[in-house]
Short mmCIF file of C-alpha atoms in Angstrom, two decimals:
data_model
loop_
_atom_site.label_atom_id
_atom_site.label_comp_id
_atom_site.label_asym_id
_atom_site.label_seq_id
_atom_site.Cartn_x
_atom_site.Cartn_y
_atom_site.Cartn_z
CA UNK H 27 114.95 96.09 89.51
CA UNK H 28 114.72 92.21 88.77
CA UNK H 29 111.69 91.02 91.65
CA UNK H 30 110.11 88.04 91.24
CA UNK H 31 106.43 88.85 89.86
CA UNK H 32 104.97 86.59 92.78
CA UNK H 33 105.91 89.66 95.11
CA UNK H 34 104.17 92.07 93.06
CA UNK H 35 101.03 93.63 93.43
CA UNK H 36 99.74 96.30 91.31
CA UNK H 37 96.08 97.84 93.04
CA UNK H 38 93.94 100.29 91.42
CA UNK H 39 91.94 102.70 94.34
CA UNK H 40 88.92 103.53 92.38
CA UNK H 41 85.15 104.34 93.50
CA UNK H 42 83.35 107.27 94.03
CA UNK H 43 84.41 110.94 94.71
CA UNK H 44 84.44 112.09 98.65
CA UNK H 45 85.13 108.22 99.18
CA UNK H 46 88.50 108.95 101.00
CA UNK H 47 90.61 107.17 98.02
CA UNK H 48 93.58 109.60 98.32
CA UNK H 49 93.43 109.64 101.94
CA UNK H 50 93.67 105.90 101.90
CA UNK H 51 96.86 105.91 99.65
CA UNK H 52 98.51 108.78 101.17
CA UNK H 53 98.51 106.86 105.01
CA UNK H 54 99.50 103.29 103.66
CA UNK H 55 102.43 104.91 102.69
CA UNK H 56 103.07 107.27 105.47
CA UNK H 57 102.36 103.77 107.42
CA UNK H 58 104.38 101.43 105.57
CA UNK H 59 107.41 104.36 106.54
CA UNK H 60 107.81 104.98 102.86
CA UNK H 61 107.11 108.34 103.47
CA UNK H 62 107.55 110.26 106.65
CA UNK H 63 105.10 113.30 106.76
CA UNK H 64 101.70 113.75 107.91
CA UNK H 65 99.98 114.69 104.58
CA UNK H 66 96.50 115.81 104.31
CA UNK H 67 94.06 116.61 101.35
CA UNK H 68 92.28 119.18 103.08
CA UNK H 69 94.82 121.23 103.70
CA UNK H 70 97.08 120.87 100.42
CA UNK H 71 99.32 118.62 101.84
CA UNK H 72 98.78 115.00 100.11
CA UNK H 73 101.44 112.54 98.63
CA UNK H 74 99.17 111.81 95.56
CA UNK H 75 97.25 115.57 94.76
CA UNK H 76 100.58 117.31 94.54
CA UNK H 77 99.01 119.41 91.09
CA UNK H 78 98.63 123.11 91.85
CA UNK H 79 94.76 122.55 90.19
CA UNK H 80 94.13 119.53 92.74
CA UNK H 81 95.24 121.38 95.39
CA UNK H 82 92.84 123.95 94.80
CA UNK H 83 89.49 121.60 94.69
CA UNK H 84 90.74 119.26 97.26
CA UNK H 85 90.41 116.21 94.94
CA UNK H 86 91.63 114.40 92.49
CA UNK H 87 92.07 114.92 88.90
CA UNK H 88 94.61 112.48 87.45
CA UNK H 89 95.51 109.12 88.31
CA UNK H 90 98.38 108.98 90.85
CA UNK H 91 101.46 106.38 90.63
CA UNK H 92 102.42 105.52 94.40
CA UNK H 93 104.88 102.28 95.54
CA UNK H 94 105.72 100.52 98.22
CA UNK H 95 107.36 97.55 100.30
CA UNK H 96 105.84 95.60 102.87
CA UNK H 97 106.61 91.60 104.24
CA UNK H 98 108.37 91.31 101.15
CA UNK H 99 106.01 92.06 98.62
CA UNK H 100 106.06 95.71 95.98
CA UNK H 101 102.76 97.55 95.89
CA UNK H 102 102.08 99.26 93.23
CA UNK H 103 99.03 101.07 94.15
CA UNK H 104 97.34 104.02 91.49
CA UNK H 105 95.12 106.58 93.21
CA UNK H 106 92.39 107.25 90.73
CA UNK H 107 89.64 110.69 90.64
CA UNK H 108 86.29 110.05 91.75
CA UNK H 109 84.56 111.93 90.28
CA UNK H 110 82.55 110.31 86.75
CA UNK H 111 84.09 113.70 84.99
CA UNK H 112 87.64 111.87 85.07
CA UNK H 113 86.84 108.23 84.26
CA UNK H 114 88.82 108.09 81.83
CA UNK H 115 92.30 108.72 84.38
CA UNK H 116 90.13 105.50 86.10
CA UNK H 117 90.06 103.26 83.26
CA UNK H 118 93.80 103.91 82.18
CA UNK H 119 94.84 103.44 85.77
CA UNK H 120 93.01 99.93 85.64
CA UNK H 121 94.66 98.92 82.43
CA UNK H 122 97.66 98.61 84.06
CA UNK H 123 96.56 96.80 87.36
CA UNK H 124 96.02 92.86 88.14
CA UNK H 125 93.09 94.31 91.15
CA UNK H 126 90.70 96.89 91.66
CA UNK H 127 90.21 98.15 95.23
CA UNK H 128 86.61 99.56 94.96
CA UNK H 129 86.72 102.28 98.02
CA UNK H 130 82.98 102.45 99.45
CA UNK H 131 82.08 105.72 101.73
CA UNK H 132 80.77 103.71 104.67
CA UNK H 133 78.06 106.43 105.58
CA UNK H 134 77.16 107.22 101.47
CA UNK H 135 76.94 103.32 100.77
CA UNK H 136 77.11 102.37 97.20
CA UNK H 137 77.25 105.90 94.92
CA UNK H 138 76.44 106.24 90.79
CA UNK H 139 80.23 105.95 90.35
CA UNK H 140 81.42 103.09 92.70
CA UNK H 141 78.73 100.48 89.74
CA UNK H 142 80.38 102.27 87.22
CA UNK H 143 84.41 101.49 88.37
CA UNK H 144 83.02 97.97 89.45
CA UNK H 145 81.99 97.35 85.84
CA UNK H 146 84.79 99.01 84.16
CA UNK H 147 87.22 96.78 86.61
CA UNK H 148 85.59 93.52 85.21
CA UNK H 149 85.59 95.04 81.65
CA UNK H 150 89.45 95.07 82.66
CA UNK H 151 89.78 91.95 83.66
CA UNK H 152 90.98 93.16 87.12
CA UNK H 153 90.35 90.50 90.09
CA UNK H 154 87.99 93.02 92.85
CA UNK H 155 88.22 94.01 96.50
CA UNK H 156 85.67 96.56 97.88
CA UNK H 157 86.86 98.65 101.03
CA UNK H 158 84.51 99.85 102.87
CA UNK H 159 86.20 103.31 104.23
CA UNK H 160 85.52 106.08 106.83
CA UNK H 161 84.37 103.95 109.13
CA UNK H 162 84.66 106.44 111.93
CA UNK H 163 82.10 108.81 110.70
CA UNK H 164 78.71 109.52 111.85
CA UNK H 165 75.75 107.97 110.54
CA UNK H 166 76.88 104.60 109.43
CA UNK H 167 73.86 101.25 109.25
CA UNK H 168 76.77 99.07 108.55
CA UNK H 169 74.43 95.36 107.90
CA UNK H 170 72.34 97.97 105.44
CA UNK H 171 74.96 98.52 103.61
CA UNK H 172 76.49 95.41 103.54
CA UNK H 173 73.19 93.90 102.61
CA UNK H 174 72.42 96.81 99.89
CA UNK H 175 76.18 95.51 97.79
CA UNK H 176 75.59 91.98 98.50
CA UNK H 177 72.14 92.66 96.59
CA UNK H 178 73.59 94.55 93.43
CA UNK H 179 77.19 92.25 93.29
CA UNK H 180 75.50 88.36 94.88
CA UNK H 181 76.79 86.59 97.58
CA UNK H 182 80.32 86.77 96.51
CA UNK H 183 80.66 90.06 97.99
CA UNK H 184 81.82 88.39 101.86
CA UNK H 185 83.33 90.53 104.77
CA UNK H 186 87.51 89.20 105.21
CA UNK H 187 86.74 91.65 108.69
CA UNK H 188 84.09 93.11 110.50
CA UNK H 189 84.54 96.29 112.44
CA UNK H 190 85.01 96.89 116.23
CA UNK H 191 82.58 99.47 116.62
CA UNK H 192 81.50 102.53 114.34
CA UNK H 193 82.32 106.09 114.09
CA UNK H 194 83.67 107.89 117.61
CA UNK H 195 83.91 103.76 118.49
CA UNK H 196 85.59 102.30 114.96
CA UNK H 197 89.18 100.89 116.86
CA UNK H 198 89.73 98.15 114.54
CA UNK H 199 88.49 94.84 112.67
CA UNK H 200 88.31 91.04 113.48
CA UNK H 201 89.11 88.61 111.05
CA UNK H 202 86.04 86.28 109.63
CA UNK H 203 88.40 83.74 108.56
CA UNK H 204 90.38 83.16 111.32
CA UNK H 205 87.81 84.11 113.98
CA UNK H 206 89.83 85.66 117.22
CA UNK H 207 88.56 85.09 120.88
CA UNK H 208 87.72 88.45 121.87
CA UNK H 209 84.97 89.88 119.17
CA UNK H 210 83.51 92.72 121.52
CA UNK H 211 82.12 95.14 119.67
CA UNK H 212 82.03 93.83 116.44
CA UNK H 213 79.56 95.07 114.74
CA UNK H 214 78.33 91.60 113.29
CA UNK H 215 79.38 88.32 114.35
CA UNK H 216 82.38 87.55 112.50
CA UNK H 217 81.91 83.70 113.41
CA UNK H 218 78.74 83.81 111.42
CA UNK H 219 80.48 85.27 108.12
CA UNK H 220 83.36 82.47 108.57
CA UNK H 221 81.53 79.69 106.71
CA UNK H 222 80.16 81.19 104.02
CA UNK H 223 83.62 82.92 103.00
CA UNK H 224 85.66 79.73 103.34
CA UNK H 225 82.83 78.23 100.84
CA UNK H 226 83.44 81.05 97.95
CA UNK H 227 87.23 80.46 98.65
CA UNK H 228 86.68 76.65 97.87
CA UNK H 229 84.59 77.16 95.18
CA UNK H 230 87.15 77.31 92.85
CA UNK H 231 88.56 73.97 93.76
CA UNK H 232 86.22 70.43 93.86
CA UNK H 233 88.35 68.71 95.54
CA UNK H 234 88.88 70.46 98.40
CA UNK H 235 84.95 71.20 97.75
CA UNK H 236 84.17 67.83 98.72
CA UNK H 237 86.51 67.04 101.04
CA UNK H 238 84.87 69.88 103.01
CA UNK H 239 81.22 69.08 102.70
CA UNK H 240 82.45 65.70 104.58
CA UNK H 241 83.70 67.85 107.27
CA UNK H 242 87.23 68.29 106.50
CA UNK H 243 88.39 71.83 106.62
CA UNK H 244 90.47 73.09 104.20
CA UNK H 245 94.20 74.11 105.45
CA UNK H 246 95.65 77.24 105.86
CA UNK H 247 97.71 76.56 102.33
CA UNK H 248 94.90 75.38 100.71
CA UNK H 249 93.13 78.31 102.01
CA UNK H 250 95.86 81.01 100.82
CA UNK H 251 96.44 79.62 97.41
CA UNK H 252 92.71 79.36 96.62
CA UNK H 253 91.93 82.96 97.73
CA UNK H 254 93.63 84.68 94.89
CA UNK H 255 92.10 81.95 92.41
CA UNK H 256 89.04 82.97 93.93
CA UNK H 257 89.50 87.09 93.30
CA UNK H 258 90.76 86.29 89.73
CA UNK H 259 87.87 84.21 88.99
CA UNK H 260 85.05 86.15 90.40
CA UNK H 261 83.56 84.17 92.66
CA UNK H 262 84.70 85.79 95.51
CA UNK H 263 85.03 90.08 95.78
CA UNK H 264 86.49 90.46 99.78
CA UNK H 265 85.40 93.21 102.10
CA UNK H 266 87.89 95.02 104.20
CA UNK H 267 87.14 97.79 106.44
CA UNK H 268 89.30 100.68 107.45
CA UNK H 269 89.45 104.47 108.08
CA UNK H 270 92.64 106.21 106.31
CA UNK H 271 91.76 108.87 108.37
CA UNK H 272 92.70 107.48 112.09
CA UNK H 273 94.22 103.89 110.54
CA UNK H 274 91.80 101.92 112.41
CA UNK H 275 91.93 98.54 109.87
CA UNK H 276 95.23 99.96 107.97
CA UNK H 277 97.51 97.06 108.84
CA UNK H 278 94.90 94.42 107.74
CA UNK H 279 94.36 96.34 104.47
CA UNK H 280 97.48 95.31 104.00
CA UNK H 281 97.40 92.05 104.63
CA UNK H 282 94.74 91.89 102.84
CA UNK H 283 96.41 93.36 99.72
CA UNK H 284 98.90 90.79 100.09
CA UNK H 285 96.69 87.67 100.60
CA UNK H 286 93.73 88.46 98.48
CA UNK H 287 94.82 90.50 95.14
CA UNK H 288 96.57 88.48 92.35
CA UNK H 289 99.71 88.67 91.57
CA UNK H 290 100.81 89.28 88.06
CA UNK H 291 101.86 86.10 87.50
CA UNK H 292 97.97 85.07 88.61
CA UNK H 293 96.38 86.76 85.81
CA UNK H 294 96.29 85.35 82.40
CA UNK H 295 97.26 88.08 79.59
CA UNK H 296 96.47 87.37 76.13
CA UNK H 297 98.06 89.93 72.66
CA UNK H 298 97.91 89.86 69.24
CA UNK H 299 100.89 88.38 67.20
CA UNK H 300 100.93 88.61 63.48
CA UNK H 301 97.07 88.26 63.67
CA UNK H 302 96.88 85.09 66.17
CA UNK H 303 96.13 85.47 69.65
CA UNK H 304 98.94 84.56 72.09
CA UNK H 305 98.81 83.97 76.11
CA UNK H 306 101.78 85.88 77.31
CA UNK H 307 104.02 84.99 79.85
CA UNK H 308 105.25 86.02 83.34
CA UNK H 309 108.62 85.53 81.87
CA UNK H 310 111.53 87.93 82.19
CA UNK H 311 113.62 86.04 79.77
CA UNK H 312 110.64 86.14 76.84
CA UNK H 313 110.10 88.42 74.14
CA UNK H 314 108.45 91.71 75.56
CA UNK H 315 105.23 92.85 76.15
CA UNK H 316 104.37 95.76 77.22
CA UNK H 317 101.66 98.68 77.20
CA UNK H 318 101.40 102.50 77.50
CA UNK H 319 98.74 102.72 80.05
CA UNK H 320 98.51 106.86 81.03
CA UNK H 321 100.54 110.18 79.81
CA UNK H 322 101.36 112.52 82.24
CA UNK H 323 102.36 116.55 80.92
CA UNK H 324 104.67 117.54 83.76
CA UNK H 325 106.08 120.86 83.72
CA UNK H 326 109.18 120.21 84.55
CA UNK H 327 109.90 116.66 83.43
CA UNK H 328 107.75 116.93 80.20
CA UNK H 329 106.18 114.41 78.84
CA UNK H 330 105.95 111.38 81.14
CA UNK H 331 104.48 107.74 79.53
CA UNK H 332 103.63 105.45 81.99
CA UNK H 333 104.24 101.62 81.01
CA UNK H 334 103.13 98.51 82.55
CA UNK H 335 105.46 95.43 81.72
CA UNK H 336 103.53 92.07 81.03
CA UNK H 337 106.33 89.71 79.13
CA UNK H 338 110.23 90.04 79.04
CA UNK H 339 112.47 92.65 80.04
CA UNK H 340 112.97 96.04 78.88
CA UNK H 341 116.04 98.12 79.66
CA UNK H 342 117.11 102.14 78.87
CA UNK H 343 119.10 102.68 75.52
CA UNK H 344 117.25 99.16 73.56
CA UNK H 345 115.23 99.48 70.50
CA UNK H 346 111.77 98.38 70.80
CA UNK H 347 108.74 98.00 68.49
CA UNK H 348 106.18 100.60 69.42
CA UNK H 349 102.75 100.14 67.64
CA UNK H 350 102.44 104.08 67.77
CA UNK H 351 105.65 104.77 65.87
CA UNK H 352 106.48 103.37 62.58
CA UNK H 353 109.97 102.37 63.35
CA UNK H 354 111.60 101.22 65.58
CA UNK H 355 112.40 103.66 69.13
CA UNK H 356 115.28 103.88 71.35
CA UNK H 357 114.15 103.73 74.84
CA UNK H 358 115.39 106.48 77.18
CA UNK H 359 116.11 105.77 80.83
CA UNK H 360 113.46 104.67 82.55
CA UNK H 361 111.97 106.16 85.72
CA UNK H 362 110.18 104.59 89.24
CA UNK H 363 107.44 107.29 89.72
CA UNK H 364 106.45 107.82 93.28
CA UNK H 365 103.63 110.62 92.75
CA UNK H 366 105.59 113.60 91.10
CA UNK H 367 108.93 112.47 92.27
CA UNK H 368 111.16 110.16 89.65
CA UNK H 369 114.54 108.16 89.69
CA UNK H 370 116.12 106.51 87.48
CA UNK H 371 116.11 102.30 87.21
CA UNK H 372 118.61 100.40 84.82
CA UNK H 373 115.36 98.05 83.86
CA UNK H 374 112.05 96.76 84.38
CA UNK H 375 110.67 93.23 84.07
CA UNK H 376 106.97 91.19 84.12
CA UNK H 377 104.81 93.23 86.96
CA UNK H 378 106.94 96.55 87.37
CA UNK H 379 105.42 99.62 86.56
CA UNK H 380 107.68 102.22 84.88
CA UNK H 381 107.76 105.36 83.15
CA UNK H 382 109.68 107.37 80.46
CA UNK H 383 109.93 110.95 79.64
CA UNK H 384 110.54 112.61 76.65
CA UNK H 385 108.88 110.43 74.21
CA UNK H 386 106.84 111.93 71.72
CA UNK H 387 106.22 108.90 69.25
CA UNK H 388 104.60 106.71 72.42
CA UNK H 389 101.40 107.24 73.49
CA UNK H 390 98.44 106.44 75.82
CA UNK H 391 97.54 102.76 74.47
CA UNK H 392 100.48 102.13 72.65
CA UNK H 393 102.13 98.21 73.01
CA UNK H 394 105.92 97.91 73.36
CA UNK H 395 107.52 95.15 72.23
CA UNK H 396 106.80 92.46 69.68
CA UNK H 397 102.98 91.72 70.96
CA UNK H 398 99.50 94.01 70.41
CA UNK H 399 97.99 94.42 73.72
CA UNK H 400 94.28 94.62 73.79
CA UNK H 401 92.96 98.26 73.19
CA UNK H 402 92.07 100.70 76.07
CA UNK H 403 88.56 102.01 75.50
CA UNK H 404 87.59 105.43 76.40
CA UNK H 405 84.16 106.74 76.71
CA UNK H 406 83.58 109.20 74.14
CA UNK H 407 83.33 112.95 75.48
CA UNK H 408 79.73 114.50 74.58
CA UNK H 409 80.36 117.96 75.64
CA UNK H 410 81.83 120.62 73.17
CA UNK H 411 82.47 124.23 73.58
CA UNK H 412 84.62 126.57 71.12
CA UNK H 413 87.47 127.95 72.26
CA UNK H 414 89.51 130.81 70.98
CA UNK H 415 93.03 132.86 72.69
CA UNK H 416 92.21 135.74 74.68
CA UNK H 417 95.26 137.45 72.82
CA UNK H 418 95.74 137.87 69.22
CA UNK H 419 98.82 136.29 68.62
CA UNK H 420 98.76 133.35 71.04
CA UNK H 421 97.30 131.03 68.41
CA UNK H 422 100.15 129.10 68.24
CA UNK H 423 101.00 128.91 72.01
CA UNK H 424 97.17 127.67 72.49
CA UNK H 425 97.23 124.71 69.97
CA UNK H 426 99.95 123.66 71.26
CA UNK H 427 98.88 123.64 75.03
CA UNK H 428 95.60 121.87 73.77
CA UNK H 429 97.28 119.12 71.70
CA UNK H 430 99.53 118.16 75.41
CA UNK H 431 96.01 118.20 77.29
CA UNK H 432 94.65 115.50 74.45
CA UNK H 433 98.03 113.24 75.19
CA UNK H 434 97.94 113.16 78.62
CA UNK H 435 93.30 112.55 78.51
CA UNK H 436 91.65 110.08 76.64
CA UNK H 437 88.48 111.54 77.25
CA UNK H 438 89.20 115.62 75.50
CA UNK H 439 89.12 115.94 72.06
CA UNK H 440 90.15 118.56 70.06
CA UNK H 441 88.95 119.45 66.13
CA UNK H 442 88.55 122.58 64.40
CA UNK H 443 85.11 122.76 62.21
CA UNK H 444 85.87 122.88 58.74
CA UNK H 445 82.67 125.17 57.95
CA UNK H 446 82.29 127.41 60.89
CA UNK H 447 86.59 127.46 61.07
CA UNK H 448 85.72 127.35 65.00
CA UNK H 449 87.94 125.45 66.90
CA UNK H 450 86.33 122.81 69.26
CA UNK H 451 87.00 120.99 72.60
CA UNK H 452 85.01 118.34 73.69
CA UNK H 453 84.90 116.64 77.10
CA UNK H 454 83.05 114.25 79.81
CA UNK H 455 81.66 117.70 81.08
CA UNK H 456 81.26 121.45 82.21
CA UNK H 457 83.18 120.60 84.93
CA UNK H 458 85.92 118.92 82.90
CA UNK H 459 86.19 121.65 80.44
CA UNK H 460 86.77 123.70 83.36
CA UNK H 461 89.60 122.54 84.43
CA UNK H 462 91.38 122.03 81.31
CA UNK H 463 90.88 126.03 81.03
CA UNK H 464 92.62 126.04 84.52
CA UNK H 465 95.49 123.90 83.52
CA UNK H 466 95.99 126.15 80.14
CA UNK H 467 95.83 128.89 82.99
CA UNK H 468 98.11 127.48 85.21
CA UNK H 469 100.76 124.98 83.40
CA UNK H 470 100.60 127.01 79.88
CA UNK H 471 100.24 130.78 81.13
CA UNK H 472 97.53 130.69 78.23
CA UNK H 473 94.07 132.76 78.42
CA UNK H 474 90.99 131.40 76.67
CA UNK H 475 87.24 132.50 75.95
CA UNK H 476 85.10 130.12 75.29
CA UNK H 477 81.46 130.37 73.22
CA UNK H 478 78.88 127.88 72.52
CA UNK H 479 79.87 125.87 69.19
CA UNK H 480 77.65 127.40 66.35
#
């Protein structure tokens, strides 16, 4: 697979549900000709909700692994759920990114979950890019909104485009950085955005600070290499506007991917050796690092464990430290994941994203290699309820189908009471406790009733 981690880009789509997230992953690749189909959530058809219990809500429930090519760069991008029930598919997702795309519903502005995913991407260390989606609907004060983020994030939060129109009238964005001719349309004067966004750019940098308060302008090199040290360092979080729906802003959602989120060589990554903490390196030929960052239970595949490579190189058949296991564990191959679909790679290096199936002594959290990655913290699920087979006889089968639902979420729990003999599941919510009794219905072909814990 050898690429050079300067091409790679690994995104995280998180925010809020009904935000259009899936939408949004499912046409970059239908428009970057990865795919060719015309997939649609509403009608059971998307790239990244291919789960029979996804299919059914129309939304998300686990994180979805997507990839792609464009101008020479690898995408990586993970479609996350919206919904708060599922955060914990969200912060798992972001543990294996370098950015977080926050995806903003342009006529619901700013939702309960979009702070939440913003947080959780700093808590990650992820550099942040807010995309301001649907643009074509109904109902949309655009300079409200724009003013509304700019008051809860600062004046970091600056517009990379502005759109050409709104809803029936959205046919595209102009750039606030390079400013075209015609701006008809736009819905705020891009030319008035331009200064203040090449000032967070150059923020980063005095020299080119001062050169520009005498009245020098930065160059277009200066300009591109600052940007990402910019994202990484917080002091500027770009705004792109798009609608996945008709594709209106698509192309420069791309470019923006490519000019704006860090690479993984542009993040510094710190583990734990033999107690002392160690920067690691974008460095194929090092020792490797690497982390388990999600578990997917597939039926037909089995156990899938999704690992993001930070250090070194890791290759099928080697022997690897795994802080999960107590010895050492021979690596099976290893799989590109492209939603549900798999094939096989002969190895992965600094920036790839790959999984493995089979492998019962790795899991979710778990560091590879001869470095401790920094934990993955999941909220801790509030909501309990007991559970019990509907048949006599299916004890067994249900334990088992309970203990693959706790590898593959963070955020379930399972313990049986030792006075009331009751066994317990715990969860984010109602909601997610209901569909983990769909999945036991669906993927396990096991019946439960459920009671109140005594």
């Amino acid at each position: 697979m050898a690429r050079k981690p300067e091409t790679i880009r690994n995104i995280a789509l998180v925010g809020h549900g009904g935000s259009g997230k899936t939408t949004l992953a499912d046409a970059l690749l239908v428009k970057t000709g990865t795919v060719n189909a015309n997939p649609s959530v509403d009608n059971g058809t998307s790239i990244c909700d291919f789960d029979d219990v996804e299919k059914a809500h129309n939304h998300s429930i686990e994180a979805s692994v997507t990839h792609f090519d464009h101008k020479g760069k690898r995408f990586n991008v993970i479609d996350t759920p919206g919904k708060p029930d599922f955060i914990g598919q969200a912060i798992g997702a972001l543990a294996g990114v370098d950015c977080a795309a926050i995806v903003v519903n342009a006529p619901s502005g700013v939702e309960v979950n979009t702070r939440r995913v913003f947080n959780e991407a700093e808590k990650a260390g992820c550099g942040r890019m807010l995309i301001i989606n649907k643009m074509d609907s109904d109902n949309i004060e655009f300079e409200a909104l724009i003013s509304n983020i700019q008051e809860m994030w600062g004046p970091r939060c600056v517009l990379l485009n502005v759109p050409l129109g709104d809803g029936a009238n959205f046919k595209g964005v102009a750039s606030t950085l390079k400013v075209p001719d015609d701006t008809s349309g736009a819905l705020v004067d891009p030319a008035e955005i331009s200064e203040s966004l090449i000032e967070s750019i150059i923020e980063v940098d005095e020299e080119v600070m001062e050169r520009y308060f005498e009245g020098q302008q930065p160059t277009d090199d200066e300009l591109s290499r600052l940007i990402v040290r910019a994202v990484v360092e917080g002091t500027l979080i770009p705004i792109v506007c798009t609608s996945g729906k008709t594709g209106a802003g698509l192309e420069e959602l791309l470019s923006a991917f490519g000019m704006c989120a860090p690479s993984p060589a542009d993040v510094k990554r710190t583990a734990t050796k033999d107690g002392e903490e160690v920067e690691l390196k974008c460095d194929a030929s090092a020792p490797l690092a690497a982390q388990v960052f999600r578990t997917r239970i597939d039926p037909f595949v089995q156990k899938l464990s999704f690992i993001r490579m930070y250090q070194g190189t890791l290759k099928k058949d080697a022997n690897v430290e795994c802080t999960s296991s107590r010895k050492p564990i021979k690596m099976g191959p290893l799989l590109e994941v492209q939603a549900n679909e798999t094939h096989a790679v002969d190895d992965a290096g600094p920036g790839d994203i790959v999984a493995v199936a089979k492998m019962d002594e790795i899991v979710t959290g778990a560091s590879l290699g001869d470095y401790t990655l920094p934990e993955i913290r999941f909220p801790l699920p509030m909501v309990g309820l007991a559970v019990t087979p509907k048949s006599r006889g299916d004890e067994t089968k249900l334990s088992g189908a309970l203990h693959k639902v706790v590898e593959e979420d963070s955020t379930f729990h399972i313990d049986r009471d030792a006075q009331t003999k009751e066994m317990v599941m715990t969860g984010m919510s109602e909601l997610h406790l209901k569909i983990v009794q769909e999945k036991l219905h669906t993927r396990d072909h096991v019946e439960i009733e459920t009671k109140e814990p005594k």
